[in-house]
Coordinates of N, CA and C in Angstrom, one line a residue:
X1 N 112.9 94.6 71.9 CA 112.2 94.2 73.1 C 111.1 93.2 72.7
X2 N 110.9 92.7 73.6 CA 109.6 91.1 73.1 C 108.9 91.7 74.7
X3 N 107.4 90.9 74.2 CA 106.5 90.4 75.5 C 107.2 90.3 76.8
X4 N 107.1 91.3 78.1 CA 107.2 91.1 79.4 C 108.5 91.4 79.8
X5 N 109.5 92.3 78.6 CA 110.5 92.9 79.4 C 110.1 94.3 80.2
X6 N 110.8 94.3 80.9 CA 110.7 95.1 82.1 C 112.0 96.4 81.8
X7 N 111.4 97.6 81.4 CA 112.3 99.0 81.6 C 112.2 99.9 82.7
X8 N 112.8 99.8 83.3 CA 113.7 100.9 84.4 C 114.0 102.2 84.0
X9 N 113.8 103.3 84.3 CA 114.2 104.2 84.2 C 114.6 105.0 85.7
X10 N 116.2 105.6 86.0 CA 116.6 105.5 87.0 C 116.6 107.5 87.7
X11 N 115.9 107.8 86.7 CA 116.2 109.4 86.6 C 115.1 109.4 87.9
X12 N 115.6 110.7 88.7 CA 114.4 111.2 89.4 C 114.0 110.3 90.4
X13 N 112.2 110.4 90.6 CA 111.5 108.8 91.2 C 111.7 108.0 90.9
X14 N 112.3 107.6 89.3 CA 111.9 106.8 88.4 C 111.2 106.2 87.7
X15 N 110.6 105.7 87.2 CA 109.9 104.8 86.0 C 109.9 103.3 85.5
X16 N 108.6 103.2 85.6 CA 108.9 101.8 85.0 C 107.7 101.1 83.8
X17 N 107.8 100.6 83.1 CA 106.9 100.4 81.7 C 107.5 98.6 81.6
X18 N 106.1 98.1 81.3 CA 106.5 96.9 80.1 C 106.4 96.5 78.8
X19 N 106.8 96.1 77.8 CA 107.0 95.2 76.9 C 105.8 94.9 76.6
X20 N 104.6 95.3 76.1 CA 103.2 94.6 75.9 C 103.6 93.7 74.8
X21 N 104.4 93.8 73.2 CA 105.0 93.1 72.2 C 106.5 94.0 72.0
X22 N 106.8 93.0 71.0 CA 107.9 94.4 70.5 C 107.3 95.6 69.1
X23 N 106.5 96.0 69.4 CA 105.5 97.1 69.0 C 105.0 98.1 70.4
X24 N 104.8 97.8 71.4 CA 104.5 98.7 72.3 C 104.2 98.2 73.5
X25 N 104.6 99.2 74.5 CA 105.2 99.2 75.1 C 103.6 99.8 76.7
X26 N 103.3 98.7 77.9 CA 102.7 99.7 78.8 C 102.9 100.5 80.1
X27 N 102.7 101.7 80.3 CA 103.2 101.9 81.3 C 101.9 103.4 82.2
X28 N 102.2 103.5 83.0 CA 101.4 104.8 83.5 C 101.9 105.8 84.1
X29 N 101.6 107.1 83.9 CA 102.5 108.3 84.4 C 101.6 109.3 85.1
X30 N 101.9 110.4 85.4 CA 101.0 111.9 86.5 C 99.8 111.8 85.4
X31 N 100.7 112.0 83.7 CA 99.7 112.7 82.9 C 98.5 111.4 82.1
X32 N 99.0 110.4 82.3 CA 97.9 109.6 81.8 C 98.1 107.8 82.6
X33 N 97.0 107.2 81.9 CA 96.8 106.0 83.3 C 97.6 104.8 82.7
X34 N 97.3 103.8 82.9 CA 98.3 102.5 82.4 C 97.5 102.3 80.7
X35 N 98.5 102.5 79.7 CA 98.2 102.7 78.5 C 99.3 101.7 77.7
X36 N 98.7 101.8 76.5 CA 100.0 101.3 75.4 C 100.4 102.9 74.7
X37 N 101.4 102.9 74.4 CA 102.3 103.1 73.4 C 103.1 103.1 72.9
X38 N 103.6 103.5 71.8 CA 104.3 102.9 70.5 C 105.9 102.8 71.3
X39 N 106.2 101.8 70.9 CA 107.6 101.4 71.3 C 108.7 102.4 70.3
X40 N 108.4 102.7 69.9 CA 109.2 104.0 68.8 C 108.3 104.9 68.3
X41 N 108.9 105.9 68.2 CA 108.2 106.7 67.7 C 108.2 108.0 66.1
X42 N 107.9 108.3 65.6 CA 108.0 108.7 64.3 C 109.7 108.5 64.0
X43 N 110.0 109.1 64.7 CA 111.7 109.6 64.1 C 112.2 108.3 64.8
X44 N 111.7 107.5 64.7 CA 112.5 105.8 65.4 C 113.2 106.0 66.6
X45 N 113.1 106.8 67.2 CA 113.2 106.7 68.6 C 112.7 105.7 69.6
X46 N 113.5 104.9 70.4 CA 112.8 103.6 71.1 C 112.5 104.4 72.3
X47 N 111.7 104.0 73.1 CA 111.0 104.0 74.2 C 112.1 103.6 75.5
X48 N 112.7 102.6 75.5 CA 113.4 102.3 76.3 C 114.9 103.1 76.2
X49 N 115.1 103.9 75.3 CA 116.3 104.5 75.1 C 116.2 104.9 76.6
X50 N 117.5 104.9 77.4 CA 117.8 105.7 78.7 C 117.6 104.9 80.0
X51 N 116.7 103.7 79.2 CA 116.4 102.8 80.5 C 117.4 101.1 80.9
X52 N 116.8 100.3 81.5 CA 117.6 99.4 81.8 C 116.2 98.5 81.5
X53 N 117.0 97.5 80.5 CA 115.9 96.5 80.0 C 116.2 94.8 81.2
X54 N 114.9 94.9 81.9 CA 115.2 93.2 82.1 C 113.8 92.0 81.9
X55 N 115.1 91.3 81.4 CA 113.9 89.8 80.7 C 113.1 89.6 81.3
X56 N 112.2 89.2 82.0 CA 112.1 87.5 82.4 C 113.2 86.3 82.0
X57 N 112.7 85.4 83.1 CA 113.5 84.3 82.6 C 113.0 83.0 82.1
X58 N 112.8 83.6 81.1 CA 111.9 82.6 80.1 C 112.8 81.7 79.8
X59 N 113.6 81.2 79.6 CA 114.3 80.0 79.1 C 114.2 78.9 80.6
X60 N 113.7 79.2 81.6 CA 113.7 78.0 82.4 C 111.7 77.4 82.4
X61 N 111.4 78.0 81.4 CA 109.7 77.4 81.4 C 109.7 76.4 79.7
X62 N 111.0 77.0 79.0 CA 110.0 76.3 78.2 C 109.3 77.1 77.2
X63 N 109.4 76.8 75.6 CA 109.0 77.7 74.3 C 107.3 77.6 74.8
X64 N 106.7 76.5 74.6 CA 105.4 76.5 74.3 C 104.5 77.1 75.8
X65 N 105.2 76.8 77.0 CA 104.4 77.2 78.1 C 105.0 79.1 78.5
X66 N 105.9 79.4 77.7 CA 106.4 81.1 77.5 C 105.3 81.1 77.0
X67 N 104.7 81.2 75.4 CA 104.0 81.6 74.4 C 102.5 81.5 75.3
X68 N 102.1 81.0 76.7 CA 101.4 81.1 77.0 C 100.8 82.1 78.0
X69 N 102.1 82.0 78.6 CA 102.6 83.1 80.0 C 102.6 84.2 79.1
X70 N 103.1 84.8 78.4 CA 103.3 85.9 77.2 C 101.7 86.4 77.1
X71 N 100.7 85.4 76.9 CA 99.6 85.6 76.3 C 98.8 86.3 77.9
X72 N 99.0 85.7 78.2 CA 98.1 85.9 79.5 C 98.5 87.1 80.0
X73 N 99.9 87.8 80.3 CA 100.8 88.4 80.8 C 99.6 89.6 80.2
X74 N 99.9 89.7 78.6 CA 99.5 90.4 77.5 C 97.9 90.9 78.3
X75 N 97.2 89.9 78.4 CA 95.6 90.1 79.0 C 95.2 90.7 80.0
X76 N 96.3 90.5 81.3 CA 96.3 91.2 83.0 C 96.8 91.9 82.6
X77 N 97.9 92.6 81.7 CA 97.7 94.5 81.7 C 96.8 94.8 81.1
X78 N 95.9 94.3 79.8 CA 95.1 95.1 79.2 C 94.1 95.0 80.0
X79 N 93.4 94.1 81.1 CA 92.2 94.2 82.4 C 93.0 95.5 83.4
X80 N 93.7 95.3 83.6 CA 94.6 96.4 84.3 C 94.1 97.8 83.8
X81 N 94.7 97.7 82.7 CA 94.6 99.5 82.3 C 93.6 99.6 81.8
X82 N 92.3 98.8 81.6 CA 90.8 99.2 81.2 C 90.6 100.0 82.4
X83 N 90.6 99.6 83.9 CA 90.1 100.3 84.8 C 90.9 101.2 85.8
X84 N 92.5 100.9 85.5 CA 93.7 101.8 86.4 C 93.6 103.1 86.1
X85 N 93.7 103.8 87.1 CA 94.0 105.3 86.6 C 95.2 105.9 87.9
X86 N 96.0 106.4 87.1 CA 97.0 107.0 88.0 C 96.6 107.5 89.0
X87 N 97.2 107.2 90.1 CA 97.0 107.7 91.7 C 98.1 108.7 92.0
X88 N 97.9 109.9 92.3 CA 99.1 110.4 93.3 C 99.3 110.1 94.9
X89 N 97.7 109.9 95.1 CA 98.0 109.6 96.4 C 98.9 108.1 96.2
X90 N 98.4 107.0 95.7 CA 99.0 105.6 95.4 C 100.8 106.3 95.8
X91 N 101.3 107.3 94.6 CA 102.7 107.2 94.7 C 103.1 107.8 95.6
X92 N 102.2 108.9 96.6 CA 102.8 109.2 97.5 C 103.0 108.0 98.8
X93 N 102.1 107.2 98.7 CA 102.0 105.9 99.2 C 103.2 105.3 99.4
X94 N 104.0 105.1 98.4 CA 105.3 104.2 98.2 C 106.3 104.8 99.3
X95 N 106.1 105.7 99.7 CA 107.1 106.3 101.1 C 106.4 105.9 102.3
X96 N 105.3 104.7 102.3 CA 104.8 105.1 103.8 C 104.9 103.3 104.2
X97 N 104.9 102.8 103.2 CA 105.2 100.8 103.4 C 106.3 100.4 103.1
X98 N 105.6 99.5 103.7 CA 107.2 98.2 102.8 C 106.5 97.3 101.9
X99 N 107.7 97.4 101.3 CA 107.8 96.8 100.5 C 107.9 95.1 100.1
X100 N 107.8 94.9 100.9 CA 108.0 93.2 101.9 C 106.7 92.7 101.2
X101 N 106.8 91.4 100.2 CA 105.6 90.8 100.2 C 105.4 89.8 101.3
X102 N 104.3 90.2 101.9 CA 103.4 89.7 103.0 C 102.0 89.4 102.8
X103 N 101.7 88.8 103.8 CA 99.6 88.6 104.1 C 98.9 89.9 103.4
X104 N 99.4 91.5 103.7 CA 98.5 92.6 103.5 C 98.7 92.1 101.8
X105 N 100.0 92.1 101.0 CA 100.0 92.2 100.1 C 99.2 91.0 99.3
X106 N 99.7 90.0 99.6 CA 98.4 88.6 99.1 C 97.0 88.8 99.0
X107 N 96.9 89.2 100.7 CA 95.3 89.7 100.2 C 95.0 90.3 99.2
X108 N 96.0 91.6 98.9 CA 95.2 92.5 97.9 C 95.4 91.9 96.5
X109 N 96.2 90.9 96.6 CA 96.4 90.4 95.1 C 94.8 89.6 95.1
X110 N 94.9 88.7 96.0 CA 94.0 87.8 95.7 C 92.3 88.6 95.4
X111 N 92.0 89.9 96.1 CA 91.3 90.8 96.1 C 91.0 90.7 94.2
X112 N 91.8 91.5 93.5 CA 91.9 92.0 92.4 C 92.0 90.8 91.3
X113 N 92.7 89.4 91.8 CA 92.5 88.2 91.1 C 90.7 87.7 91.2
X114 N 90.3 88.0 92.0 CA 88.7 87.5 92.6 C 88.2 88.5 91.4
X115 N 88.5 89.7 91.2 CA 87.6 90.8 90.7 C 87.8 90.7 89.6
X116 N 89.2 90.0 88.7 CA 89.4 89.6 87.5 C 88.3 88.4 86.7
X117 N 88.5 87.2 88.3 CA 87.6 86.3 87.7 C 86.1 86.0 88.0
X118 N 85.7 87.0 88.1 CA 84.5 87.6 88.1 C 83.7 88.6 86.9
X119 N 84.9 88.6 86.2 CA 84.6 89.6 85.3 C 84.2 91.2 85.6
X120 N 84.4 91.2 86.5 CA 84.4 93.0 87.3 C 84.8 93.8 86.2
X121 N 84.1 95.4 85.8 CA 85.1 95.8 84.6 C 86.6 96.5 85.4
X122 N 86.4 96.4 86.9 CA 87.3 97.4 87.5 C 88.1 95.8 88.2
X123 N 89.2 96.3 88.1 CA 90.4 95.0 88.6 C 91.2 96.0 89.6
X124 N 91.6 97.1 89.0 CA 91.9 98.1 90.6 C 92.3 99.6 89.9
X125 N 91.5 100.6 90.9 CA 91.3 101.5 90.4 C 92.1 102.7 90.5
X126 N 93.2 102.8 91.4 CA 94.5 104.0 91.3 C 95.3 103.0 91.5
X127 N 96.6 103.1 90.5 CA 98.1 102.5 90.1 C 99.1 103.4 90.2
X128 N 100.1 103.3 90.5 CA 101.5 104.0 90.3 C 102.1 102.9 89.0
X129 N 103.2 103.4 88.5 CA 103.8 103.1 87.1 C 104.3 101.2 87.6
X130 N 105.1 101.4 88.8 CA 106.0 100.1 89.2 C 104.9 99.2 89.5
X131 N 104.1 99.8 90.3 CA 102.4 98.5 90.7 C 101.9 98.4 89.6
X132 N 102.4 98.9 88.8 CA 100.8 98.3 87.4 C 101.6 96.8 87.1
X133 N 103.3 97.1 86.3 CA 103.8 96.3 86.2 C 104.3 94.9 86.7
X134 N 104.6 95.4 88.2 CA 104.4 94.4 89.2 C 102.9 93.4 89.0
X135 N 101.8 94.0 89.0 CA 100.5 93.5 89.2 C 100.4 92.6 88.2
X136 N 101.0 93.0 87.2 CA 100.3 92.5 85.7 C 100.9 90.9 85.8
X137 N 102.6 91.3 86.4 CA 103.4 90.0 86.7 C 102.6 89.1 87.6
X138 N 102.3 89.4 88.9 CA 101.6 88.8 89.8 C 100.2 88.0 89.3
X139 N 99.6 88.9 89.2 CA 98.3 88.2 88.2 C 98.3 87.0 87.7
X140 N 98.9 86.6 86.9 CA 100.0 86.3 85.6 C 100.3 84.8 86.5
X141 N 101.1 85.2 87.3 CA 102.0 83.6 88.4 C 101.4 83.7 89.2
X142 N 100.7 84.0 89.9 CA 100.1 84.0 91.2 C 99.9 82.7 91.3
X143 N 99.3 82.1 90.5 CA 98.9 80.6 90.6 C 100.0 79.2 90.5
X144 N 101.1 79.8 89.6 CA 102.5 79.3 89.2 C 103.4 79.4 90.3
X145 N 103.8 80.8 90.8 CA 105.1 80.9 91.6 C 105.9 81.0 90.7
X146 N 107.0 80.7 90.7 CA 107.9 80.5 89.9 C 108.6 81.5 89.7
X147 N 110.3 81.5 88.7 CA 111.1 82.7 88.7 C 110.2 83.8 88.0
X148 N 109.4 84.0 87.4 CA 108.3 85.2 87.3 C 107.4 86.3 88.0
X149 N 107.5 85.3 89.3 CA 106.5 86.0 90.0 C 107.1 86.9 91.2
X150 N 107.0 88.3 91.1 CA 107.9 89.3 91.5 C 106.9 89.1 92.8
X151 N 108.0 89.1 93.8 CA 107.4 88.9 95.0 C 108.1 90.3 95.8
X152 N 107.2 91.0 95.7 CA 107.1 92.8 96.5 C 105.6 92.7 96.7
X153 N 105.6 93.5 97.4 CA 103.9 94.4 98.1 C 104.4 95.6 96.6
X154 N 103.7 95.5 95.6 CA 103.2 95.9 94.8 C 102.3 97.8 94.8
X155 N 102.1 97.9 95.9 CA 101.5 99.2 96.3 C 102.4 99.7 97.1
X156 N 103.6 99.2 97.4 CA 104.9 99.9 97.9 C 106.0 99.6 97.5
X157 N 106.1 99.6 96.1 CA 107.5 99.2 95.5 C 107.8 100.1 94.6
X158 N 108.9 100.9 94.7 CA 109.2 101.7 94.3 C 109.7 101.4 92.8
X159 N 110.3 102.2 91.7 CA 111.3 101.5 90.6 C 112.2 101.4 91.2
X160 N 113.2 101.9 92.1 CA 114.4 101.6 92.4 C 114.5 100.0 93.2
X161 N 113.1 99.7 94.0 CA 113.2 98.4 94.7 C 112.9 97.4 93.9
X162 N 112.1 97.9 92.6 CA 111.7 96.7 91.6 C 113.0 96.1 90.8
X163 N 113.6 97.5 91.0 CA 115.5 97.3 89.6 C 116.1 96.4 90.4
X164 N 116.2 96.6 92.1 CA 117.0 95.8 92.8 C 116.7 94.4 93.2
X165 N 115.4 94.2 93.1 CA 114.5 92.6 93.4 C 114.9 92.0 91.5
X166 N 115.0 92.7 90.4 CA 115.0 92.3 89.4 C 116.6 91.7 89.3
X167 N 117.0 92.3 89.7 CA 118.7 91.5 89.9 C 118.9 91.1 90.4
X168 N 118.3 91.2 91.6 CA 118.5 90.2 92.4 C 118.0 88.9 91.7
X169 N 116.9 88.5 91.4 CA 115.9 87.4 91.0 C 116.3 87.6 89.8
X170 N 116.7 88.3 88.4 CA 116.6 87.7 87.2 C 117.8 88.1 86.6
X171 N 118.7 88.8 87.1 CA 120.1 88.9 87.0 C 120.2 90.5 86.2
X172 N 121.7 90.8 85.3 CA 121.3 92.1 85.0 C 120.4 92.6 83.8
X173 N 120.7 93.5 83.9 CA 119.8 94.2 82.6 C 120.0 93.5 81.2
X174 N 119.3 93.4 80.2 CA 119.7 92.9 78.8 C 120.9 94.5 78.2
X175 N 120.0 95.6 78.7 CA 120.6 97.1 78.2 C 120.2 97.6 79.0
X176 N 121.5 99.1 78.4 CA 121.4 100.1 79.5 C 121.8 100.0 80.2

């Protein structure tokens, strides 16, 4: 795994986590908030075992302007999960919108982009697993556009609509 791949996990609600390096891996669940951890674990077990890995598409930006997007990418989850904490309400949320990026959803980016560049310590404070990762993307391109910038309403995207907008937009899985 490298910087900014995107895992799927299709079981259940499902799941979704990113690629912070190929060392670990962020993601947020019931029992804890948007975190790092170890992309393998003692007995080398990977993290993504069971899931569906997708890239970005980094080969249409370019080595030196990736290694930047990478970096930044890296910075909006770690602002992210200083101040996210798992929402249930958030995930019960995902049944009541759409998923359509629109004006409600812009706003709220631009909301959380304003509170980033302000230095706020809180950037937004209940996440579900698929919005942290979405957000971190958005963050990230908002300014760019481009094939990176996952265009969902981020507070109603489920994993299943993130796996389907991911192939759609960046084609299939690497694995899994």
């Amino acid at each position: 795994m490298e910087t900014g791949d995107i895992v799927i996990f299709s079981s259940g609600f499902g799941h979704v986590a990113m690629a912070f390096d190929e060392r670990f891996v962020f993601h947020a669940n019931e029992t804890s908030n948007f975190h790092l951890v170890a992309a393998a674990d003692k007995k080398g077990h990977l993290f993504e075992q069971g899931g569906k890995v997708f890239r970005p598409p980094w080969e249409k930006m370019g080595e030196a302007v990736t290694a930047n997007y990478k970096a930044e990418l890296q910075e909006n989850a770690k602002a992210i999960g200083r101040s996210a904490k798992y929402g249930i309400y958030r995930a019960v949320r995902l049944f009541l919108g759409d998923s359509t990026y629109g004006p409600n959803a812009a706003a709220r980016l631009q909301k959380y982009r304003d509170r980033m560049r302000a230095g706020s310590a809180k950037t937004v404070s209940k996440i579900t697993c698929a919005e942290a990762v979405i957000l971190s993307y958005q963050l990230t391109f908002l300014e760019h556009g481009g094939p990176c910038f996952i265009k969902l309403d981020a507070a109603h995207a489920m994993p299943s609509t993130l796996e389907k907008w991911l192939r759609a937009n960046w084609g299939d899985p690497i694995s899994g």
